[in-house]
């Protein structure tokens, strides 16, 4: 069941505080904006190639299947578009 969508992604309910987020292969780079989340999140990369993740004031880092990112509430961050669709499993704390 789709629970929300933004300009660049679609979210699907997984259970309770977990959901799957999909970024399509056709997403535009300028849709990948700096932002902050209201809750702490653990993000697991389930699928995707060539994507990068960047925390504020840090260099972008390559991300791939199996990587886990810990993102604190209200911490600026962004994704940098890769070559394929990106699939994330997100758990809010």
PDB file of C-alpha atoms in Angstrom, residues 28-58:
ATOM      1  CA  UNK A  28      15.920  14.151 -12.272  1.00  0.00           C
ATOM      2  CA  UNK A  29      19.124  15.149 -10.429  1.00  0.00           C
ATOM      3  CA  UNK A  30      17.629  18.511  -9.449  1.00  0.00           C
ATOM      4  CA  UNK A  31      14.850  16.663  -7.564  1.00  0.00           C
ATOM      5  CA  UNK A  32      17.468  15.294  -5.154  1.00  0.00           C
ATOM      6  CA  UNK A  33      17.536  18.197  -2.703  1.00  0.00           C
ATOM      7  CA  UNK A  34      19.165  18.837   0.670  1.00  0.00           C
ATOM      8  CA  UNK A  35      16.644  18.119   3.431  1.00  0.00           C
ATOM      9  CA  UNK A  36      16.120  17.139   7.076  1.00  0.00           C
ATOM     10  CA  UNK A  37      13.895  14.426   8.522  1.00  0.00           C
ATOM     11  CA  UNK A  38      11.827  14.912  11.668  1.00  0.00           C
ATOM     12  CA  UNK A  39      12.801  11.541  13.196  1.00  0.00           C
ATOM     13  CA  UNK A  40      16.001   9.523  13.524  1.00  0.00           C
ATOM     14  CA  UNK A  41      16.220   6.987  10.701  1.00  0.00           C
ATOM     15  CA  UNK A  42      18.109   3.844   9.875  1.00  0.00           C
ATOM     16  CA  UNK A  43      18.263   3.440   6.090  1.00  0.00           C
ATOM     17  CA  UNK A  44      19.274   0.179   4.421  1.00  0.00           C
ATOM     18  CA  UNK A  45      20.090   0.130   0.708  1.00  0.00           C
ATOM     19  CA  UNK A  46      18.146  -2.767  -0.829  1.00  0.00           C
ATOM     20  CA  UNK A  47      18.819  -2.028  -4.507  1.00  0.00           C
ATOM     21  CA  UNK A  48      20.516   0.489  -6.765  1.00  0.00           C
ATOM     22  CA  UNK A  49      23.800   1.237  -8.507  1.00  0.00           C
ATOM     23  CA  UNK A  50      25.898   4.372  -8.716  1.00  0.00           C
ATOM     24  CA  UNK A  51      24.060   6.315  -5.989  1.00  0.00           C
ATOM     25  CA  UNK A  52      25.792   8.503  -3.405  1.00  0.00           C
ATOM     26  CA  UNK A  53      24.779   9.840  -0.007  1.00  0.00           C
ATOM     27  CA  UNK A  54      26.053  13.071   1.502  1.00  0.00           C
ATOM     28  CA  UNK A  55      25.820  14.469   5.035  1.00  0.00           C
ATOM     29  CA  UNK A  56      26.101  18.234   5.467  1.00  0.00           C
ATOM     30  CA  UNK A  57      29.735  19.426   5.435  1.00  0.00           C
ATOM     31  CA  UNK A  58      31.045  16.031   4.278  1.00  0.00           C
TER      32      UNK A  58
END
